[in-house]
Amino acid sequence: MKCHSRLILVQCIGAALSGLTLAHAASAPAADAPEFRVSQFERAVSVDDTGRATTRVTVSVVLSTDAALRRFSQYAVPYNADTQSLTIDEAQTEHPGGQRVSADLVSAVFDRPAPATVSAPLFSAAHLRIVAFPATSVGDTVHLRYTLQDRETMFPGKFAEVVDYPPTEAFDDVKETLDTPASMAVRVEAHGLQADGDTVNGTRHIRVYRYRTPPTGPVAAQGDAVAAIDAGPYFVATNFADYAEIGQAYEQGARPQAQVTPAIQSRADEITANVTNRRAQATLIYDWVSRNIRYLLAWVGTGPVVPHSAESVLRNGYGDCKDHVTLFIALLAAKGIHADSVLVNLGNSYRLPNTPAWALFNHAITWLPEFGVFADTTNGFAPFGILPFPVSDKPALDAATGEMLHTPPQNGTNSTSATDYAIAVHDNGDADLTGSITLGGQARIGPGRQLAQYSSGRIAYDLLRQSGLNGTLHVAATKRDAPGALRFDLKSTIDNMAIMPGPAALAVPTLPNYGSIRGFADYVLRQAGQPLDGPCSGTALHEHYRVTLPADATIIAIPPDVDTRSGDVSYTARYRRDGQTVEIDRVLVRNFRTNVCSAAMLQQLSPAARVISGDLKRQILYR
C-alpha cells in the first residue's frame, strides 16, 4: 500500500510520504504465489479541529521469498522532518513457530534523507526512518507499529488522506479508521473498500472501512503500468470541498510571491528587448527561465506549498517547480501577459478521484491562456509550448480559477522523429552509413538533454550500443538551443551487416535512433496481454533508408509495400529498386488521444503491430 501524505503537494514542493510504502512495480511471481503477503494493515487517523492528524499504523508482512526478505528486512517509513514527528512504537520478527524477536528501537532505527529524484535532485525535508528487523528468514513475518503526528498542516485547517492498495499485492486484512470532529464536513471516497462502521459519538465522527484482496489473488505485476491509484482500490478523505478549493488554498500563498518589482521589470525588458510580438516575448522569457534558473528542491521556512518571491528566485538563480512558475508568471506579467499556476501529477497517475486529493499533485507548471499553452520551465530542454511526457495527458488544476484543465497528450502532432540513412554495403559485408536523425517537439527533449550533458563521443557510443551493432560511429549535432528541430548527423562503419557474397538476404537492422518503429510494435505485442493499463507515447516516426549493394551482387526480390491502420495508428512501407539501390520508406503515425494504453486499446492495435513486426523482418534477396 502507498500512503500519499498530507505533506505532499508537488514532488518539487516537498516529496514527503506519510505511512508505509511497499514496492509497487517490482517483479513478482505468478498471481497465485505472491512473494509477500500483507497479513494485516490497520491505519487509524484522528483529526483535530485544526486539521492536524495523528496516524497510528500497524502492519504485518509475511516474507514468502528471498526477494521479499531482501525488500522488507529493512523497512522505510517516509515522513516530513519539518512538519511531522514519527515514532516507531514496535518492530518485531515473528518466526513460523510463533517466537518473536523485538528490534532494538535505538540501534536498529535510523534516519536518512529520502532519495532525491533525477528531476529534483537537492534539498528536501523528506526523510526515511529505517527499521532493521532482527533475525529474518524466508517464512518469517515482520510486524511494525508506528505513530505519525502532524506538527502543522499543509494548509490551515485542512487535512487530506490518500492511500492506495495496489492490485499486484496481496492483502489479507486492511482496516481504515477515520476519526474526525463531528462538526467537520468531510468527503470520503473508499473505492473498492467496504464500509464497516459509521457512528457519531458525541463530538466525534468515526468511519471504518475494510479491504482484502479478492479470492482470485493479486494480478501479476508488470513493468509498464499506470500508478496503483489509477488501477486498484484506494481510500481518500479530506475536508476540502472540491478541487477548486485546493487551487484557491495554493493560490493564496503563491500569487503574492509573483509581484512585479523593479528588478523583475528590468529583467523582463532586457530579455524581450526590441521584440513586440507577445507570443515571441513569452517564448523568450520561457527560454531565459529554462536556461538560467537551476531546478532543485530548495524550500526552507516558508513550507512546501509557498514559493519564494519571484525577485529572490531571480537573485538566487535557482528554485523548485513552484519557484520557477512564480518567476515565470512575474516576468510575463511585467510584459502584460497573464499566466496561472497549474498543479499536475508528474508520474504515472492519469486520473483524479472524485473526492479532492491534493496529494496527487506533485508538480507545478504554468498555463498561458492567451496562447492556449502549458509551459514547464523546470525541464530545461522542452521547446516553448511542448510539455515533457510525464506531464502530458494529465488533469491540470488552474490554481487561479479553480478550473480543471487537461494537458495535451503526446502524439504525432507534437512529437516527431525522422531518420534518414544511406547504407553502402561492401564486398566483405561491412557497410558505410551516412545519415541524420531529426527530432521535433517532445521527441527532442531527451536527446537535447544528452547533447548538453555528454560529449559527441559518449552520445555515439550509446547510440551504437543501443542498436546492438558493432563498428564505429561519429556524431555531430546542432546545439540544443537552436530553434526548431534538433538534428544529429552521423557517419558509421558497421561490421558484418550483410553476408557477402550471396546468395543471401538482408533485412535492414535497427540503426542508431531515438525512437524506432520496431519499438512500438514490440511494446504493443508485449503489453497486449497484460492486465493493467500502461503509459504509451505517440511520437510520429519516419524511417528512410537507401541500401546500395556491391556491383557484383544481383538483387532478386524486394519486399512488397505495406499499408495498415488500427484505431489511431497508421503504418505505411514503400520499397523501390533503382539498379543496385533499394529505397525503403516507412512511416508510423500515432495520433493518440490519450497516453494511457488500456488492454482494449492494445488489442485494437495488435493487428497493426503484427503487420509492422512482420514487415520489419522482410528482406532484400540477392545473389
Coordinates of C-alpha atoms in Angstrom, one line a residue:
M1 CA 0.0 0.0 0.0
K2 CA 1.1 3.5 -0.5
C3 CA 0.1 6.4 1.8
H4 CA 0.1 9.7 -0.1
S5 CA 0.9 12.2 2.6
R6 CA -0.9 15.2 3.8
L7 CA 2.6 16.7 3.3
I8 CA 3.0 16.0 -0.4
L9 CA 1.7 18.6 -2.9
V10 CA 4.3 18.5 -5.5
Q11 CA 7.5 16.5 -5.9
C12 CA 9.5 19.7 -6.1
I13 CA 7.2 21.2 -3.4
G14 CA 8.3 18.6 -0.9
A15 CA 8.1 14.9 -1.6
A16 CA 7.3 13.6 1.9
L17 CA 5.4 10.4 2.2
S18 CA 3.3 9.5 5.2
G19 CA 3.0 5.9 6.2
L20 CA 4.4 2.8 4.8
T21 CA 5.4 2.4 1.2
L22 CA 5.6 -1.1 -0.3
A23 CA 7.3 -1.6 -3.7
H24 CA 4.7 -1.5 -6.4
A25 CA 6.1 -2.4 -9.8
A26 CA 8.9 -4.8 -8.8
S27 CA 8.9 -8.2 -10.4
A28 CA 6.8 -10.8 -8.8
P29 CA 5.9 -14.5 -9.2
A30 CA 2.6 -15.6 -10.6
A31 CA -0.5 -14.1 -9.2
D32 CA -1.3 -17.3 -7.2
A33 CA 2.1 -17.3 -5.5
P34 CA 2.8 -13.7 -4.2
E35 CA 6.3 -13.1 -3.0
F36 CA 4.9 -11.5 0.2
R37 CA 1.5 -11.0 1.8
V38 CA 0.3 -8.1 3.9
S39 CA -1.4 -10.1 6.5
Q40 CA -2.5 -7.1 8.5
F41 CA -2.7 -3.4 7.7
E42 CA -4.6 -1.2 10.2
R43 CA -4.5 2.6 9.9
A44 CA -6.3 4.8 12.4
V45 CA -6.3 8.5 11.6
S46 CA -7.6 11.0 14.2
V47 CA -8.0 14.6 13.0
D48 CA -8.4 17.5 15.4
D49 CA -10.3 20.8 14.9
T50 CA -7.3 22.4 13.4
G51 CA -6.8 19.7 10.7
R52 CA -3.8 18.2 12.4
A53 CA -3.8 14.4 12.1
T54 CA -2.4 11.7 14.3
T55 CA -1.9 8.5 12.3
R56 CA -1.3 5.1 14.0
V57 CA -0.3 2.3 11.7
T58 CA 0.0 -1.4 12.4
V59 CA 1.4 -3.6 9.6
S60 CA 2.5 -7.2 9.3
V61 CA 4.1 -8.7 6.2
V62 CA 4.7 -12.4 5.5
L63 CA 8.0 -12.9 3.7
S64 CA 7.4 -15.8 1.4
T65 CA 10.5 -15.5 -0.8
D66 CA 14.2 -14.3 -0.8
A67 CA 13.1 -11.3 -2.8
A68 CA 10.6 -10.3 -0.1
L69 CA 13.2 -10.9 2.6
R70 CA 15.6 -8.5 0.8
R71 CA 12.9 -6.0 0.4
F72 CA 11.4 -5.9 3.9
S73 CA 14.1 -7.0 6.3
Q74 CA 14.7 -3.2 6.4
Y75 CA 11.6 -1.1 6.4
A76 CA 11.5 2.5 5.3
V77 CA 8.8 4.8 6.8
P78 CA 8.8 8.2 5.0
Y79 CA 7.9 11.4 6.8
N80 CA 8.5 15.1 6.6
A81 CA 11.1 16.2 9.1
D82 CA 9.9 19.8 9.1
T83 CA 6.2 19.3 9.7
Q84 CA 5.7 15.8 11.2
S85 CA 7.1 13.8 14.1
L86 CA 7.4 10.0 13.7
T87 CA 7.7 7.4 16.5
I88 CA 8.5 3.8 15.9
D89 CA 6.4 2.1 18.6
E90 CA 7.3 -1.6 18.0
A91 CA 9.2 -3.7 15.5
Q92 CA 9.3 -7.5 15.7
T93 CA 10.3 -10.5 13.7
E94 CA 7.9 -13.5 14.1
H95 CA 9.3 -16.9 13.2
P96 CA 6.9 -19.6 11.8
G97 CA 6.8 -21.3 15.2
G98 CA 5.5 -18.2 16.8
Q99 CA 8.6 -17.0 18.5
R100 CA 9.0 -13.2 18.3
V101 CA 12.3 -11.2 18.4
S102 CA 12.0 -7.5 19.0
A103 CA 14.2 -4.9 17.3
D104 CA 16.3 -2.6 19.4
L105 CA 14.4 0.7 18.8
V106 CA 17.6 2.6 19.5
S107 CA 20.3 0.8 17.5
A108 CA 18.1 -0.7 14.8
V109 CA 16.3 2.5 13.8
F110 CA 18.0 5.3 11.9
D111 CA 17.1 8.2 9.7
R112 CA 18.3 9.4 6.3
P113 CA 17.2 11.9 3.7
A114 CA 14.8 10.4 1.2
P115 CA 16.4 9.5 -2.1
A116 CA 16.3 12.5 -4.4
T117 CA 14.7 12.2 -7.8
V118 CA 16.5 12.8 -11.0
S119 CA 14.3 15.7 -11.9
A120 CA 14.5 17.4 -8.5
P121 CA 17.9 16.5 -7.1
L122 CA 18.6 18.6 -4.0
F123 CA 17.4 20.0 -0.6
S124 CA 14.2 18.3 0.6
A125 CA 12.7 17.8 4.0
A126 CA 11.6 14.3 3.1
H127 CA 13.2 11.7 5.3
L128 CA 13.1 8.0 5.7
R129 CA 13.1 6.3 9.1
I130 CA 14.7 2.9 8.5
V131 CA 13.8 0.0 10.8
A132 CA 16.1 -3.1 10.6
F133 CA 14.2 -6.2 11.7
P134 CA 16.3 -8.8 13.6
A135 CA 17.0 -12.4 12.5
T136 CA 14.8 -12.5 9.5
S137 CA 14.4 -15.6 7.2
V138 CA 12.1 -16.7 4.5
G139 CA 8.8 -17.7 6.1
D140 CA 9.0 -15.1 8.8
T141 CA 6.5 -12.3 9.4
V142 CA 7.7 -8.8 10.2
H143 CA 5.5 -6.6 12.5
L144 CA 5.7 -2.8 12.7
R145 CA 3.7 -0.2 14.7
Y146 CA 4.4 3.5 14.4
T147 CA 2.7 6.8 15.0
L148 CA 2.9 9.8 12.8
Q149 CA 1.9 13.2 14.2
D150 CA 1.3 16.5 12.3
R151 CA 3.1 19.4 13.9
E152 CA 1.5 21.7 11.3
T153 CA -0.9 21.3 8.4
M154 CA -0.1 21.9 4.8
F155 CA -3.0 24.3 4.5
P156 CA -4.6 26.0 7.5
G157 CA -7.4 23.9 8.9
K158 CA -7.2 21.3 6.2
F159 CA -6.4 17.6 6.2
A160 CA -6.2 15.0 3.4
E161 CA -5.6 11.3 3.4
V162 CA -4.9 9.2 0.3
V163 CA -4.0 5.6 0.5
D164 CA -3.9 3.1 -2.4
Y165 CA -3.8 -0.7 -2.4
P166 CA -2.0 -2.0 -5.5
P167 CA -3.9 -4.8 -7.2
T168 CA -0.5 -6.5 -7.7
E169 CA -0.1 -7.0 -3.9
A170 CA -1.8 -9.5 -1.6
F171 CA -3.7 -8.0 1.4
D172 CA -5.3 -10.4 3.9
D173 CA -6.9 -7.8 6.2
V174 CA -7.0 -4.0 5.7
K175 CA -8.8 -1.7 8.2
E176 CA -9.0 2.1 7.7
T177 CA -10.4 4.1 10.6
L178 CA -11.1 7.8 10.2
D179 CA -11.9 9.8 13.4
T180 CA -12.9 13.4 12.8
P181 CA -14.8 16.2 14.6
A182 CA -18.5 15.6 14.1
S183 CA -18.9 19.3 13.1
M184 CA -16.3 19.0 10.3
A185 CA -17.6 18.5 6.8
V186 CA -15.6 15.5 5.4
R187 CA -15.6 13.9 2.0
V188 CA -14.7 10.3 1.8
E189 CA -14.2 8.1 -1.3
A190 CA -13.4 4.4 -0.4
H191 CA -13.1 2.9 -3.9
G192 CA -13.1 -0.9 -3.7
L193 CA -13.3 -0.9 0.1
Q194 CA -16.3 -2.0 2.2
A195 CA -17.9 0.3 4.8
D196 CA -17.8 -1.4 8.2
G197 CA -19.0 1.3 10.5
D198 CA -20.2 4.9 10.6
T199 CA -21.0 6.3 14.0
V200 CA -21.2 9.7 15.7
N201 CA -20.0 9.5 19.3
G202 CA -20.6 12.9 21.0
T203 CA -18.3 15.4 19.2
R204 CA -16.5 12.7 17.1
H205 CA -17.5 11.0 13.8
I206 CA -15.9 7.6 13.3
R207 CA -15.9 5.8 10.0
V208 CA -14.4 2.3 9.4
Y209 CA -13.6 0.7 6.0
R210 CA -12.2 -2.7 5.2
Y211 CA -10.5 -4.4 2.2
R212 CA -8.9 -7.7 1.3
T213 CA -7.5 -9.0 -2.0
P214 CA -10.2 -10.9 -4.0
P215 CA -10.0 -14.7 -3.7
T216 CA -8.5 -14.8 -7.2
G217 CA -5.4 -13.3 -5.8
P218 CA -3.4 -10.3 -6.9
V219 CA -2.8 -9.6 -10.6
A220 CA 0.6 -10.2 -12.0
A221 CA 3.0 -7.2 -11.7
Q222 CA 4.1 -5.6 -14.9
G223 CA 6.8 -3.1 -15.6
D224 CA 4.8 -0.6 -17.6
A225 CA 1.7 0.3 -15.7
V226 CA -0.2 3.3 -14.5
A227 CA 0.0 4.3 -10.8
A228 CA -1.7 2.0 -8.3
I229 CA -4.3 4.6 -7.5
D230 CA -5.4 4.5 -11.2
A231 CA -5.6 0.7 -11.2
G232 CA -6.9 -0.5 -7.9
P233 CA -8.7 0.2 -4.6
Y234 CA -8.0 3.5 -2.7
F235 CA -9.1 5.5 0.2
V236 CA -9.4 9.3 0.1
A237 CA -10.7 11.5 2.8
T238 CA -10.5 15.3 3.2
N239 CA -12.3 18.4 4.4
F240 CA -11.5 20.2 1.1
A241 CA -14.9 20.8 -0.5
D242 CA -13.6 20.4 -4.1
Y243 CA -10.6 20.8 -6.3
A244 CA -11.3 24.5 -6.8
E245 CA -10.8 25.0 -3.1
I246 CA -7.4 23.3 -3.3
G247 CA -6.5 25.6 -6.1
Q248 CA -7.6 28.6 -4.0
A249 CA -5.6 27.5 -1.0
Y250 CA -2.5 27.2 -3.1
E251 CA -3.1 30.4 -4.9
Q252 CA -3.4 32.4 -1.7
G253 CA 0.2 31.6 -0.9
A254 CA 1.6 31.6 -4.4
R255 CA 0.1 34.7 -6.2
P256 CA 1.5 37.3 -3.8
Q257 CA 5.0 36.0 -4.4
A258 CA 4.8 36.8 -8.2
Q259 CA 4.9 40.6 -7.7
V260 CA 6.4 42.7 -10.5
T261 CA 9.3 44.6 -8.7
P262 CA 11.7 46.9 -10.4
A263 CA 14.2 44.1 -10.7
I264 CA 11.6 41.9 -12.4
Q265 CA 10.6 44.6 -14.8
S266 CA 14.1 45.4 -15.7
R267 CA 15.0 41.7 -16.4
A268 CA 11.8 41.2 -18.5
D269 CA 12.6 44.3 -20.5
E270 CA 16.1 43.1 -21.1
I271 CA 15.0 39.6 -22.2
T272 CA 12.5 41.0 -24.7
A273 CA 14.4 44.0 -25.9
N274 CA 13.3 45.1 -29.4
V275 CA 10.6 42.4 -29.6
T276 CA 6.9 43.5 -29.6
N277 CA 5.1 40.3 -30.6
R278 CA 3.5 39.0 -27.5
R279 CA 4.0 35.2 -28.2
A280 CA 7.6 35.9 -29.1
Q281 CA 8.1 37.8 -25.8
A282 CA 6.6 34.8 -23.9
T283 CA 8.9 32.4 -25.7
L284 CA 12.0 34.5 -24.9
I285 CA 11.0 34.7 -21.3
Y286 CA 10.3 30.9 -21.2
D287 CA 13.7 30.2 -22.8
W288 CA 15.5 32.5 -20.4
V289 CA 14.0 31.0 -17.2
S290 CA 14.5 27.4 -18.6
R291 CA 18.2 28.0 -19.2
N292 CA 19.2 30.4 -16.3
I293 CA 17.2 29.2 -13.3
R294 CA 18.5 25.9 -11.9
Y295 CA 15.9 23.4 -10.9
L296 CA 16.3 22.0 -7.4
L297 CA 14.4 21.5 -4.2
A298 CA 15.2 24.5 -2.1
W299 CA 12.2 25.4 0.0
V300 CA 13.1 26.4 3.6
G301 CA 11.0 28.0 6.2
T302 CA 8.0 29.0 4.0
G303 CA 6.8 25.4 3.7
P304 CA 6.4 23.1 0.8
V305 CA 3.4 24.9 -0.8
V306 CA 4.5 28.6 -0.7
P307 CA 7.1 29.6 -3.3
H308 CA 9.9 32.0 -2.7
S309 CA 9.3 35.5 -4.1
A310 CA 10.0 35.9 -7.8
E311 CA 12.7 38.5 -7.0
S312 CA 14.5 36.2 -4.7
V313 CA 14.4 33.4 -7.2
L314 CA 15.7 35.8 -9.8
R315 CA 18.5 36.9 -7.5
N316 CA 19.5 33.3 -6.4
G317 CA 19.3 31.7 -9.8
Y318 CA 17.7 28.6 -8.6
G319 CA 14.3 27.2 -7.4
D320 CA 11.9 24.3 -7.3
C321 CA 9.0 24.0 -9.6
K322 CA 6.7 26.4 -7.8
D323 CA 9.6 28.9 -7.7
H324 CA 10.1 28.5 -11.4
V325 CA 6.4 29.1 -12.0
T326 CA 6.3 32.2 -9.8
L327 CA 9.3 33.8 -11.5
F328 CA 7.9 33.0 -15.0
I329 CA 4.5 34.4 -14.1
A330 CA 6.1 37.6 -12.7
L331 CA 8.3 38.1 -15.8
L332 CA 5.3 37.6 -18.1
A333 CA 3.2 40.0 -16.0
A334 CA 5.9 42.6 -16.5
K335 CA 5.1 42.5 -20.2
G336 CA 1.4 42.4 -19.7
I337 CA 1.0 38.7 -20.3
H338 CA -1.3 36.8 -17.9
A339 CA -0.4 33.3 -16.7
D340 CA -1.6 31.0 -13.9
S341 CA 0.0 28.3 -11.7
V342 CA -1.2 24.8 -12.6
L343 CA -0.9 21.7 -10.4
V344 CA -0.4 18.3 -12.1
N345 CA 0.9 14.9 -11.5
L346 CA 4.5 14.2 -12.6
G347 CA 4.4 10.4 -13.0
N348 CA 2.2 7.5 -13.9
S349 CA -1.1 8.8 -12.4
Y350 CA -3.5 9.9 -15.1
R351 CA -6.8 10.4 -13.2
L352 CA -8.1 12.0 -10.1
P353 CA -10.5 10.7 -7.6
N354 CA -13.9 12.5 -7.4
T355 CA -13.0 13.4 -3.8
P356 CA -10.3 16.2 -4.0
A357 CA -7.0 14.5 -3.4
W358 CA -4.3 17.2 -3.5
A359 CA -1.6 14.7 -2.5
L360 CA -1.7 13.5 -6.1
F361 CA -0.5 16.9 -7.4
N362 CA 3.3 16.6 -7.2
H363 CA 4.4 19.2 -9.7
A364 CA 3.6 22.8 -10.8
I365 CA 3.6 24.2 -14.3
T366 CA 2.3 27.3 -16.0
W367 CA -0.8 28.0 -18.1
L368 CA -0.8 30.9 -20.6
P369 CA -4.5 31.3 -21.6
E370 CA -3.8 34.0 -24.2
F371 CA -1.9 31.4 -26.3
G372 CA -3.6 28.2 -25.1
V373 CA -0.2 26.9 -24.0
F374 CA 1.1 25.0 -21.0
A375 CA 4.8 25.5 -20.1
D376 CA 7.2 23.7 -17.8
T377 CA 10.4 25.7 -17.4
T378 CA 11.9 23.1 -15.0
N379 CA 12.6 20.7 -17.8
G380 CA 15.2 23.0 -19.4
F381 CA 15.1 21.3 -22.8
A382 CA 11.4 21.4 -23.9
P383 CA 10.6 23.9 -26.6
F384 CA 8.0 26.6 -25.6
G385 CA 4.5 25.1 -25.9
I386 CA 5.8 21.5 -25.5
L387 CA 5.4 19.5 -22.3
P388 CA 7.6 16.6 -21.2
F389 CA 5.9 13.2 -21.4
P390 CA 5.4 12.7 -17.6
V391 CA 3.0 15.7 -17.5
S392 CA 1.3 15.0 -20.8
D393 CA -2.4 13.9 -20.9
K394 CA -2.9 14.9 -17.2
P395 CA -5.7 16.6 -15.3
A396 CA -4.3 20.1 -14.6
L397 CA -5.8 22.3 -11.8
D398 CA -5.6 26.0 -12.6
A399 CA -5.0 27.4 -9.1
A400 CA -6.2 30.9 -10.0
T401 CA -9.6 29.9 -11.5
G402 CA -10.2 26.5 -9.9
E403 CA -10.9 25.1 -13.4
M404 CA -9.7 21.6 -14.1
L405 CA -7.8 21.8 -17.4
H406 CA -6.1 18.9 -19.2
T407 CA -2.7 18.9 -20.7
P408 CA -2.4 17.6 -24.3
P409 CA -1.4 14.0 -25.0
Q410 CA 1.9 13.3 -26.7
N411 CA 1.2 12.2 -30.3
G412 CA 2.2 12.8 -33.9
T413 CA 1.1 16.4 -33.8
N414 CA 3.6 17.5 -31.1
S415 CA 6.4 14.8 -31.3
T416 CA 8.2 13.7 -34.4
S417 CA 11.3 11.7 -35.2
A418 CA 12.8 11.1 -38.7
T419 CA 15.9 9.0 -39.5
D420 CA 17.5 9.1 -43.0
Y421 CA 20.3 6.7 -43.8
A422 CA 22.4 5.9 -46.9
I423 CA 23.8 2.4 -46.5
A424 CA 26.6 1.3 -48.8
V425 CA 27.4 -2.5 -48.4
H426 CA 30.9 -3.6 -49.3
D427 CA 32.1 -6.8 -50.8
N428 CA 33.2 -8.1 -47.4
G429 CA 29.7 -7.5 -45.9
D430 CA 30.7 -4.4 -43.9
A431 CA 28.7 -1.2 -44.6
D432 CA 29.3 2.5 -44.5
L433 CA 26.5 4.6 -43.2
T434 CA 25.8 8.3 -43.5
G435 CA 22.6 9.8 -42.3
S436 CA 20.8 12.0 -39.9
I437 CA 18.3 11.9 -37.0
T438 CA 15.9 14.9 -36.9
L439 CA 13.7 15.4 -33.8
G440 CA 10.9 17.8 -33.2
G441 CA 8.6 18.7 -30.3
Q442 CA 8.6 16.4 -27.4
A443 CA 10.9 13.9 -29.1
R444 CA 13.8 16.3 -28.9
I445 CA 13.7 16.8 -25.1
G446 CA 15.7 13.7 -24.0
P447 CA 18.3 13.9 -26.8
G448 CA 18.6 17.6 -26.2
R449 CA 19.5 16.9 -22.6
Q450 CA 22.1 14.3 -23.6
L451 CA 23.6 16.8 -26.0
A452 CA 24.0 19.3 -23.2
Q453 CA 25.4 16.8 -20.7
Y454 CA 27.6 14.5 -22.8
S455 CA 30.3 14.6 -25.4
S456 CA 29.6 13.6 -29.0
G457 CA 31.8 10.6 -28.4
R458 CA 29.6 9.4 -25.5
I459 CA 26.4 10.0 -27.5
A460 CA 27.8 8.0 -30.4
Y461 CA 28.9 5.2 -28.1
D462 CA 25.4 5.0 -26.5
L463 CA 23.6 5.1 -29.9
L464 CA 25.7 2.3 -31.3
R465 CA 25.4 0.1 -28.2
Q466 CA 21.7 0.5 -28.0
S467 CA 21.3 -0.5 -31.7
G468 CA 23.2 -3.8 -31.0
L469 CA 25.6 -3.2 -33.9
N470 CA 29.4 -3.4 -34.0
G471 CA 31.6 -0.8 -35.7
T472 CA 32.3 2.8 -35.3
L473 CA 30.0 5.9 -35.2
H474 CA 30.7 9.6 -35.3
V475 CA 28.0 12.1 -34.3
A476 CA 27.7 15.8 -35.0
A477 CA 24.7 17.8 -33.8
T478 CA 23.2 21.2 -33.7
K479 CA 23.3 23.0 -30.4
R480 CA 20.4 22.2 -28.1
D481 CA 19.3 25.8 -28.0
A482 CA 19.0 26.1 -31.8
P483 CA 15.4 26.9 -32.8
G484 CA 13.2 24.3 -34.5
A485 CA 14.1 20.7 -34.8
L486 CA 17.2 19.1 -33.3
R487 CA 19.4 17.3 -35.9
F488 CA 22.2 14.8 -35.4
D489 CA 24.4 14.0 -38.4
L490 CA 26.0 10.5 -38.3
K491 CA 28.8 8.6 -40.1
S492 CA 29.4 5.0 -39.3
T493 CA 31.1 1.8 -40.4
I494 CA 29.1 -1.3 -39.4
D495 CA 30.8 -4.7 -39.2
N496 CA 29.1 -7.7 -40.9
M497 CA 25.9 -6.0 -41.9
A498 CA 25.4 -8.5 -44.8
I499 CA 26.6 -11.9 -45.9
M500 CA 28.8 -11.5 -48.9
P501 CA 29.0 -13.0 -51.5
G502 CA 25.4 -14.3 -51.8
P503 CA 23.0 -15.9 -52.2
A504 CA 21.7 -14.4 -49.0
A505 CA 19.2 -11.9 -47.7
L506 CA 19.5 -8.6 -45.9
A507 CA 16.9 -7.1 -43.5
V508 CA 17.7 -3.5 -42.5
P509 CA 18.7 -3.8 -38.8
T510 CA 17.7 -1.2 -36.1
L511 CA 20.1 1.6 -36.9
P512 CA 21.1 4.3 -34.4
N513 CA 18.0 6.3 -33.5
Y514 CA 16.0 7.9 -30.6
G515 CA 12.7 6.1 -31.3
S516 CA 12.1 3.2 -33.6
I517 CA 9.1 1.7 -35.3
R518 CA 10.2 -1.7 -34.1
G519 CA 10.0 -0.4 -30.5
F520 CA 6.3 0.4 -30.9
A521 CA 5.4 -3.0 -32.4
D522 CA 7.3 -4.8 -29.7
Y523 CA 5.6 -2.7 -27.0
V524 CA 2.1 -3.4 -28.2
L525 CA 2.7 -7.2 -28.7
R526 CA 4.4 -7.5 -25.3
Q527 CA 1.8 -5.5 -23.4
A528 CA -1.4 -6.6 -25.1
G529 CA -1.9 -9.5 -22.7
Q530 CA -1.1 -7.5 -19.5
P531 CA -3.9 -6.9 -17.0
L532 CA -3.2 -3.2 -16.2
D533 CA -3.3 -0.1 -18.3
G534 CA 0.1 1.4 -19.1
P535 CA 1.5 4.7 -20.3
C536 CA 2.2 4.9 -24.0
S537 CA 3.8 7.6 -26.1
G538 CA 2.8 8.6 -29.6
T539 CA 5.7 10.1 -31.5
A540 CA 5.3 10.1 -35.3
L541 CA 8.2 8.1 -36.7
H542 CA 9.6 8.3 -40.2
E543 CA 12.4 5.9 -41.3
H544 CA 14.1 6.3 -44.7
Y545 CA 16.9 4.1 -46.0
R546 CA 18.8 3.9 -49.2
V547 CA 20.6 0.5 -49.3
T548 CA 23.2 0.0 -52.0
L549 CA 24.7 -3.5 -52.6
P550 CA 28.0 -4.1 -54.3
A551 CA 28.2 -4.0 -58.1
D552 CA 28.6 -7.8 -58.4
A553 CA 25.5 -8.6 -56.3
T554 CA 22.3 -9.3 -58.2
I555 CA 19.1 -8.3 -56.4
I556 CA 16.5 -11.0 -56.8
A557 CA 13.5 -9.6 -54.9
I558 CA 12.5 -6.8 -52.6
P559 CA 9.6 -6.7 -50.0
P560 CA 6.1 -5.7 -51.0
D561 CA 4.6 -2.4 -50.0
V562 CA 2.5 -2.3 -46.8
D563 CA -0.5 -0.2 -45.7
T564 CA -2.2 -0.9 -42.4
R565 CA -4.3 1.0 -39.9
S566 CA -5.7 0.2 -36.5
G567 CA -7.5 2.8 -34.4
D568 CA -5.4 5.9 -34.2
V569 CA -2.4 4.2 -35.7
S570 CA -1.4 4.1 -39.4
Y571 CA 1.7 2.5 -40.9
T572 CA 3.0 2.5 -44.5
A573 CA 6.1 1.0 -46.0
R574 CA 7.3 1.6 -49.5
Y575 CA 10.1 -0.4 -51.3
R576 CA 11.6 0.8 -54.6
R577 CA 14.6 -0.5 -56.6
D578 CA 16.9 1.6 -58.7
G579 CA 19.8 -0.5 -60.1
Q580 CA 21.9 -1.7 -57.1
T581 CA 20.0 0.5 -54.7
V582 CA 16.8 -0.3 -52.7
E583 CA 15.0 2.7 -51.2
I584 CA 12.9 2.0 -48.1
D585 CA 10.4 4.5 -46.7
R586 CA 8.5 3.6 -43.5
V587 CA 6.1 5.9 -41.7
L588 CA 4.3 5.2 -38.4
V589 CA 1.7 7.8 -37.3
R590 CA 0.2 7.6 -33.8
N591 CA -2.4 10.3 -33.3
F592 CA -3.3 9.1 -29.8
R593 CA -6.0 11.0 -28.0
T594 CA -4.6 9.6 -24.7
N595 CA -1.3 8.4 -23.4
V596 CA -2.9 5.5 -21.4
C597 CA -3.0 2.3 -23.4
S598 CA -5.7 0.1 -22.0
A599 CA -5.9 -3.6 -22.7
A600 CA -8.8 -3.0 -25.1
M601 CA -6.7 -0.3 -26.9
L602 CA -3.7 -2.6 -27.2
Q603 CA -5.9 -5.4 -28.5
Q604 CA -7.2 -3.0 -31.1
L605 CA -3.6 -2.1 -32.1
S606 CA -2.3 -5.6 -32.1
P607 CA -3.2 -6.4 -35.8
A608 CA -1.3 -3.4 -37.0
A609 CA 1.6 -4.3 -34.6
R610 CA 1.8 -7.8 -36.1
V611 CA 1.8 -6.4 -39.6
I612 CA 4.6 -4.0 -38.7
S613 CA 6.6 -6.6 -36.9
G614 CA 6.4 -8.9 -39.9
D615 CA 7.3 -6.1 -42.3
L616 CA 10.4 -5.2 -40.4
K617 CA 11.6 -8.8 -40.8
R618 CA 11.2 -8.8 -44.6
Q619 CA 14.5 -9.0 -46.5
I620 CA 16.2 -7.9 -49.7
L621 CA 17.1 -11.1 -51.6
Y622 CA 20.3 -11.2 -53.6
R623 CA 22.9 -13.5 -55.0

